[in-house]
Coordinates of C-alpha atoms in Angstrom, one line a residue:
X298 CA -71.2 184.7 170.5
X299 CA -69.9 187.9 169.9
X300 CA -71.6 190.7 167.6
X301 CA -69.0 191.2 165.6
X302 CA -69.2 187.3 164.4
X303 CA -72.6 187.8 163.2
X304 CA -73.7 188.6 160.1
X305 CA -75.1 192.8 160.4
X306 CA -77.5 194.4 158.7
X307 CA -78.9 198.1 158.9
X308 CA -82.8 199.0 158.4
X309 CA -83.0 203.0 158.2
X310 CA -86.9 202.5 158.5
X311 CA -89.7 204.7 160.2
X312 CA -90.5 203.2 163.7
X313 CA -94.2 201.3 164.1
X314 CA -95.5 201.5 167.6
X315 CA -97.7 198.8 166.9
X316 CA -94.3 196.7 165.5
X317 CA -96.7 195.1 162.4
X318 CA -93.6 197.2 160.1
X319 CA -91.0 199.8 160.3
X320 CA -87.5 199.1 162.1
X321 CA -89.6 196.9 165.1
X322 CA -90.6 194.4 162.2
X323 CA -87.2 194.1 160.3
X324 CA -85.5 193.7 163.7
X325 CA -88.0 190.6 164.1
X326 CA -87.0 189.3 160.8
X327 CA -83.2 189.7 160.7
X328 CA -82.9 188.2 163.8
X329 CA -85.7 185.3 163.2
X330 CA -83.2 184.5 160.1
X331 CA -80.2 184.8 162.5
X332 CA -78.4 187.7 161.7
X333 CA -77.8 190.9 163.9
X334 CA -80.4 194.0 163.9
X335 CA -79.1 197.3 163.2
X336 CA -81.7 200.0 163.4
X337 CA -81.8 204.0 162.8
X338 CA -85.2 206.0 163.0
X339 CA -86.0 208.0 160.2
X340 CA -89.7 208.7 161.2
X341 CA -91.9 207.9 164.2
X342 CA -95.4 205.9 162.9
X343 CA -98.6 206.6 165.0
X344 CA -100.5 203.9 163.1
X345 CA -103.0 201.2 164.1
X346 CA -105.0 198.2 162.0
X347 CA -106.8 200.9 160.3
X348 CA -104.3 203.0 159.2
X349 CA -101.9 205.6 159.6
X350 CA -103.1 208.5 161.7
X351 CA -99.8 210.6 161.9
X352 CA -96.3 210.9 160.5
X353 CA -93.2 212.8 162.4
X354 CA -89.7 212.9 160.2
X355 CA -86.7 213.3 161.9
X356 CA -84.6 215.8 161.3
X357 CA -82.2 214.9 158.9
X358 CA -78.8 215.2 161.0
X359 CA -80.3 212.9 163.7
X360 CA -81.2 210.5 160.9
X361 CA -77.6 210.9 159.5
X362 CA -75.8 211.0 162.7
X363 CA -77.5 207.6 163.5
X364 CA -76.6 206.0 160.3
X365 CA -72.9 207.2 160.8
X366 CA -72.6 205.7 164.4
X367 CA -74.0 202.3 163.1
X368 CA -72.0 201.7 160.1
X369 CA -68.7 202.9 161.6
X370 CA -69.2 201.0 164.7
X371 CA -70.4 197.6 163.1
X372 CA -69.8 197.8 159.1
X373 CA -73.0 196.2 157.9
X374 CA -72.6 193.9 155.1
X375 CA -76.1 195.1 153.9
X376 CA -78.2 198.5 154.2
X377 CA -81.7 198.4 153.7
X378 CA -83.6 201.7 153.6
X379 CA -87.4 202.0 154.0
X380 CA -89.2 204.7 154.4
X381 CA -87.5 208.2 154.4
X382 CA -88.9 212.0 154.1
X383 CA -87.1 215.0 153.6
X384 CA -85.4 215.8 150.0
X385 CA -82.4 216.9 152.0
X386 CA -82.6 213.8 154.6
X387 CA -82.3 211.5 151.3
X388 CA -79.5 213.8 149.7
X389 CA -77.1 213.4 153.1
X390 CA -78.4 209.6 153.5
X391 CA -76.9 208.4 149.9
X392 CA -73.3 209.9 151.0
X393 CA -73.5 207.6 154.0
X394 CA -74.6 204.3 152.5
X395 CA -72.4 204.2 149.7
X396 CA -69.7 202.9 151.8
X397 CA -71.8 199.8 152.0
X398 CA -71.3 197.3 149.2
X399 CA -74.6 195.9 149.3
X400 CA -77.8 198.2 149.4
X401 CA -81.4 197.3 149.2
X402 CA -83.7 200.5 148.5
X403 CA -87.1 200.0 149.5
X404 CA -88.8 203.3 148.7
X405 CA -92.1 203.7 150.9
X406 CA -93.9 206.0 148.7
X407 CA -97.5 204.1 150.0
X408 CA -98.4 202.4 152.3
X409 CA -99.9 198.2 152.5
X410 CA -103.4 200.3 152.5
X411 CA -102.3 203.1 149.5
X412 CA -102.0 205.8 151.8
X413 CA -99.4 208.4 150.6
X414 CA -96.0 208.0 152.4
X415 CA -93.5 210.6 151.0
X416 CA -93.9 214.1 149.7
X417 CA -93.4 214.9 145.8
X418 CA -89.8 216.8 146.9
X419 CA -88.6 213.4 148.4
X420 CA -89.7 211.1 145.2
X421 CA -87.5 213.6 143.7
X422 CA -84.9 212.8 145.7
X423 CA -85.4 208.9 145.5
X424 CA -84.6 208.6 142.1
X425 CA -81.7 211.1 142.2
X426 CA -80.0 209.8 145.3
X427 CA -81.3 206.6 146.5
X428 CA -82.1 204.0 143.4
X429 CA -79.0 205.3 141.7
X430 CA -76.9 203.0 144.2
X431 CA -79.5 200.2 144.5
X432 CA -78.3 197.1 144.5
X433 CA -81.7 195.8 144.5
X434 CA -84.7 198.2 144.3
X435 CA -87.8 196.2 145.1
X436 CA -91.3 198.3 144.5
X437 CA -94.7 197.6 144.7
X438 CA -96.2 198.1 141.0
X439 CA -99.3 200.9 142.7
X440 CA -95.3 202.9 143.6
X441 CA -93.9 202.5 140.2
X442 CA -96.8 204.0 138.4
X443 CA -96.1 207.0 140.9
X444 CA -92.7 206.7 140.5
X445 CA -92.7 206.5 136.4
X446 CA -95.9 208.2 136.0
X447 CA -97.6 205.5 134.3
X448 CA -99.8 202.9 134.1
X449 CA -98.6 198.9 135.1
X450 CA -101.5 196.8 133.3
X451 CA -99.8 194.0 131.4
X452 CA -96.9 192.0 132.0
X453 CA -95.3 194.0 129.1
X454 CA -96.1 197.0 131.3
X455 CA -93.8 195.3 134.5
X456 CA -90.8 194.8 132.2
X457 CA -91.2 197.8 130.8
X458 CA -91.5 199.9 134.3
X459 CA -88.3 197.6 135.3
X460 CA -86.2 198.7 132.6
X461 CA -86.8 202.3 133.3
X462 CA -85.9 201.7 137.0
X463 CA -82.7 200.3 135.9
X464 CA -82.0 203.2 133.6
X465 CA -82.3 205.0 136.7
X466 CA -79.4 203.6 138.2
X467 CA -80.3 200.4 140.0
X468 CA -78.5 197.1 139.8
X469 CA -81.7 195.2 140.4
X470 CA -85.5 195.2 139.9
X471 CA -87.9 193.7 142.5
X472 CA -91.4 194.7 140.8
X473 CA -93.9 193.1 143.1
X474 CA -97.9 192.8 143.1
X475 CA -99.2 193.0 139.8
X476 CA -102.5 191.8 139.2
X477 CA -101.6 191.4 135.6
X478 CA -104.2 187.6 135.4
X479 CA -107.5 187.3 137.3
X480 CA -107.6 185.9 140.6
X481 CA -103.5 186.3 140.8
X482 CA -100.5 188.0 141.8
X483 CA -97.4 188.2 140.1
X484 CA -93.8 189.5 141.2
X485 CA -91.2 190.3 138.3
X486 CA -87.5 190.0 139.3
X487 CA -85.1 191.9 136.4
X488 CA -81.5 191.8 136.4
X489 CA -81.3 194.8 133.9
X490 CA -80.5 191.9 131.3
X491 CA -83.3 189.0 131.8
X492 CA -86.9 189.3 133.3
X493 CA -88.2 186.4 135.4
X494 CA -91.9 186.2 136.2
X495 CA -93.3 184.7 139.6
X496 CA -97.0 184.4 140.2
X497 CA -99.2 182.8 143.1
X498 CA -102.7 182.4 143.7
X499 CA -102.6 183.7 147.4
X500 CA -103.4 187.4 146.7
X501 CA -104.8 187.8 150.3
X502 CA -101.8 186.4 151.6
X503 CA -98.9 188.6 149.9
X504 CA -101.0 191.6 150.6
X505 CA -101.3 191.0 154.1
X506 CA -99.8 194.4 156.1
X507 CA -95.9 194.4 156.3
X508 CA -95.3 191.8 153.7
X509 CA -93.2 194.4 151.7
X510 CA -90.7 195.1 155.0
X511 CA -90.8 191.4 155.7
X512 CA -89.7 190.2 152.7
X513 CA -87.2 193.3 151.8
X514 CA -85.5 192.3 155.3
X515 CA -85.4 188.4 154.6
X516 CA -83.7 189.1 151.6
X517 CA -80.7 191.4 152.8
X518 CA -80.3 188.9 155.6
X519 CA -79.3 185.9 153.4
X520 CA -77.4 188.4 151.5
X521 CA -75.4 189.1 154.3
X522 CA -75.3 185.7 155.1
X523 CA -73.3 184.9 151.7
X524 CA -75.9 184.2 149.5
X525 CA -75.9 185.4 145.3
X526 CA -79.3 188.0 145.2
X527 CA -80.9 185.5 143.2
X528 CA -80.5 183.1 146.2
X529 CA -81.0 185.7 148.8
X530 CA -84.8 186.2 147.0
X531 CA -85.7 182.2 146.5
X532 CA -84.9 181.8 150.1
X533 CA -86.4 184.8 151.3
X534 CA -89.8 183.8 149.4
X535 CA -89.5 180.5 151.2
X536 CA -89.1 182.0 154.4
X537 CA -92.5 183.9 154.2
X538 CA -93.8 180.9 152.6
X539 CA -93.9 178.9 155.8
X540 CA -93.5 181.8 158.0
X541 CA -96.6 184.1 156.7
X542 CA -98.4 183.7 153.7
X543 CA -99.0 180.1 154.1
X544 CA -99.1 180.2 157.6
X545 CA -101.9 177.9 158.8
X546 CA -103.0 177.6 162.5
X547 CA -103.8 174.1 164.2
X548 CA -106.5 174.4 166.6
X549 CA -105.7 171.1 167.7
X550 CA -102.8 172.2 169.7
X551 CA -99.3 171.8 168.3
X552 CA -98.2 173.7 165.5
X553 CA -96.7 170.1 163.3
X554 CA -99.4 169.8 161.1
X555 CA -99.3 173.3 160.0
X556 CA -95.3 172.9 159.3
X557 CA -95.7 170.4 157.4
X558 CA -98.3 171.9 154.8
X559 CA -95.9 175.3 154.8
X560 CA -93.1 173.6 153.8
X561 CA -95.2 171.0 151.0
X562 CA -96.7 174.1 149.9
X563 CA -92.8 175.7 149.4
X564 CA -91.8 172.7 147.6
X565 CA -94.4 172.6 145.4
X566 CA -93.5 176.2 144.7
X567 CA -90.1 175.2 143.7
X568 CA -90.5 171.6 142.6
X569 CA -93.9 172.0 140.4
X570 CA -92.1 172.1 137.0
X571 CA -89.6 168.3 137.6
X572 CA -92.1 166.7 140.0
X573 CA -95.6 165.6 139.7
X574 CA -95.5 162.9 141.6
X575 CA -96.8 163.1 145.1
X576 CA -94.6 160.4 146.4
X577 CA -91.6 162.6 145.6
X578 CA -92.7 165.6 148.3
X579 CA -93.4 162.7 150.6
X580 CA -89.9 161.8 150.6
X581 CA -88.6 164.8 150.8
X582 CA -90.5 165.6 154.0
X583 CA -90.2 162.3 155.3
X584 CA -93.5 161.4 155.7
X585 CA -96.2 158.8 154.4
X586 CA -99.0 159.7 151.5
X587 CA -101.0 158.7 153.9
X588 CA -100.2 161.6 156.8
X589 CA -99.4 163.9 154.2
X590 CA -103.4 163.5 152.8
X591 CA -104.2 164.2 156.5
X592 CA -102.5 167.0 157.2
X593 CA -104.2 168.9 153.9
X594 CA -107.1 167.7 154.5
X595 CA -107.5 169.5 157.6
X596 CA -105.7 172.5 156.8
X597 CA -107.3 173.0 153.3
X598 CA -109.8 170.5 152.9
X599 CA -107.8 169.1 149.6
X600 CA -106.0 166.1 148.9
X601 CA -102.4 166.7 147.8
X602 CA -102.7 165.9 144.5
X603 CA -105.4 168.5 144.2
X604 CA -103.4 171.3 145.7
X605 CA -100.4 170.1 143.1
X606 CA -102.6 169.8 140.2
X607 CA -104.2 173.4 141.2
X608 CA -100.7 175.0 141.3
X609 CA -99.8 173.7 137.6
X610 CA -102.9 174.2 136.2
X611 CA -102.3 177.8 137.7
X612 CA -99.1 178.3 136.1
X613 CA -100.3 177.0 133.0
X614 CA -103.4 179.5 132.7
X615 CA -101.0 182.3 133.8
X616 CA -98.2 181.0 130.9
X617 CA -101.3 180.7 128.3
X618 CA -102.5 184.2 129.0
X619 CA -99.6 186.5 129.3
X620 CA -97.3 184.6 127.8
X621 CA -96.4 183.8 123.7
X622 CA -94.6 180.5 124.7
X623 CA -96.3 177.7 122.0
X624 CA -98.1 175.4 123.3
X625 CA -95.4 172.4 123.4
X626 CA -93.0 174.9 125.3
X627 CA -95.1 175.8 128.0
X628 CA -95.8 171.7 128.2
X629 CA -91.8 171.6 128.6
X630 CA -91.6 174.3 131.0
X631 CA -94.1 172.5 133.4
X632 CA -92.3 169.1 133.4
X633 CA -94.4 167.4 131.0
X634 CA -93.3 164.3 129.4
X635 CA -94.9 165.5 125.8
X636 CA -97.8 168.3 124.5
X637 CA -100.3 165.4 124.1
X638 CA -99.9 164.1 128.0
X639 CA -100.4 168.6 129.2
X640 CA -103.1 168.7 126.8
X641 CA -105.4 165.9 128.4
X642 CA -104.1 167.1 132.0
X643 CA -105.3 170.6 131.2
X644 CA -108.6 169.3 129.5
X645 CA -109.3 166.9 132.4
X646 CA -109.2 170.3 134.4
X647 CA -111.0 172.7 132.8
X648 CA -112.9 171.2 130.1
X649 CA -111.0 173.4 127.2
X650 CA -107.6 171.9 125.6
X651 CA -105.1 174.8 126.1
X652 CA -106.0 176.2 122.7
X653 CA -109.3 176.6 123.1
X654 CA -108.3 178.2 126.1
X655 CA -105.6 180.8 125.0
X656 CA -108.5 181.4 121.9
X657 CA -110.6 182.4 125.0
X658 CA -108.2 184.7 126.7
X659 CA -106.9 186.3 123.2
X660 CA -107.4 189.6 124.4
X661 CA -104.7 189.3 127.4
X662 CA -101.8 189.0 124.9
X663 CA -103.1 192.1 122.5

């Protein structure tokens, strides 16, 4: 097949010599998703697993001259731009880019481990240059309290720091890690109109090193493979679903089992709120009650009607404490047949009727 039949898409990233992020993991990513790497160099990483020990820029008319040479050559349907230093490196970058109809900014002000990525002159720049013509800025909440200057406590606080990223200029709003609830992450996608909240238990898992480049690349991909952005992000988060933060080793040989409980843990992600039932992800993965009770139980040590009552009951807490939806509407949201039939699920769980519970948590909403 020929390149030019392939869906292209252009990291401008720092380079990784130990290829965990940086151009060497979006290459692995783009192409894992089937679409066709393009790659320019804007820094060279001497990192290892305990951190960054130097940063070299590139000049800024190498780092141009690359991006002019891959765009005009191959005409990416999506750029994606990572880390970048230099005030005047970001100034010419913006005036090559903008040809591109489809650009996701991914401004590396810190790294996975909070170590400072960009100097104060380049944050300068990034927000005069580069979010301006975002398509979709997508920002660690530690970067947007650098970026804004302020704290990100609350889920108020995540709209809030959204909203001024859109006044900046960008299309999109990608707002991701906020430990906003105990024992929980939360990502906030805003369209510059309507905020939508995500949250998951896994904290280890979506802080693991490189998640921000992996999932930044997986959702320009399916971009450039046709989907809407709010597609582009519900398959992207799928992807690294099965493909990293649920990923699940079988040291039995064989790598089924572990498949299987990604891609049950993805539907319950998407499915929690219309299905309860176990039967119904059973069917949907073709598969007995039977094997599926199997496969958890060695992968998690949990039946699958634990590990789908533990996601609602998560949601529920999450809903109940950042949240001023009534009680009835959070039963709705969850799939609920009625308040009465949540409000014995959620005793049966924790003890508390969601009242009691909410009364508990008061201080979370103030």
């Amino acid at each position: 097949m020929s390149i030019k039949t392939i869906s292209s898409i252009l990291s401008i990233n720092g380079s990784d010599c130990c290829g965990i992020t940086g151009v060497q993991a979006d290459v692995r990513t783009i192409s894992a998703l089937g679409g066709y790497p393009l790659t320019v160099v804007s820094s060279v990483v001497v990192q290892t697993p305990e951190g960054i020990h130097t940063c070299y820029p590139l000049p800024s008319d190498v780092v141009v001259s690359q991006v002019c040479a891959a765009i005009s050559s191959y005409h990416p349907e999506v750029v994606k731009v990572g880390i970048v230093e230099g005030y005047e490196t970001v100034r010419l970058l913006r005036n090559e880019i903008i040809g591109c109809r489809k650009r996701i900014i991914v401004p590396g002000i810190l790294s996975s481990r909070g170590e400072r990525m960009v100097s104060n002159d380049t944050l300068s720049a990034i927000k005069t240059f580069l979010i301006p013509e975002a398509t979709l800025c997508i920002v660690r909440c530690s970067e947007a309290e650098i970026l804004l200057d302020c704290r990100i406590v609350t889920q108020e606080d995540m709209v809030f720091a959204a909203e001024r990223i859109c006044e900046m200029g960008a299309e999109n709003v990608l707002l991701r890690g906020g430990n906003v609830v105990e024992d929980c992450i939360t990502t906030l996608f805003f369209d510059g109109k309507e905020s939508t909240f995500f949250s998951s238990h896994n904290i280890d898992g979506w802080q693991q090193h490189g998640i921000s480049g992996a999932i930044s690349s997986a959702i320009a991909t399916c971009m450039a493979m046709g989907d809407s952005l709010q597609e582009a992000i519900s398959h992207a988060h799928t992807y690294m679903h099965s493909q990293v933060v649920y990923q699940v080793e079988n040291h039995e040989g064989g790598h089924r089992p572990a498949d299987l409980y990604n891609a049950f843990m993805s539907l319950v992600v998407q499915e929690h709120a219309k299905h309860h039932d176990v039967s119904y992800y059973c069917q949907r993965l073709s598969i007995t009650q039977q094997y599926l009770s199997r496969v958890t139980a060695k992968t998690v040590q949990k039946t699958p009607k634990e590990i789908l009552s533990e996601y609602l009951l998560h949601q529920a807490t999450v809903m109940l404490q950042t949240s001023r939806l009534t009680v009835q509407e959070i039963s709705q949201h969850l799939g609920f047949s009625s308040q009465a039939a949540f409000s014995r699920f959620f005793r049966s769980e924790t003890t508390l009727s969601p009242i009691e519970f909410r009364n508990n948590n008061a201080s979370c909403l103030q």
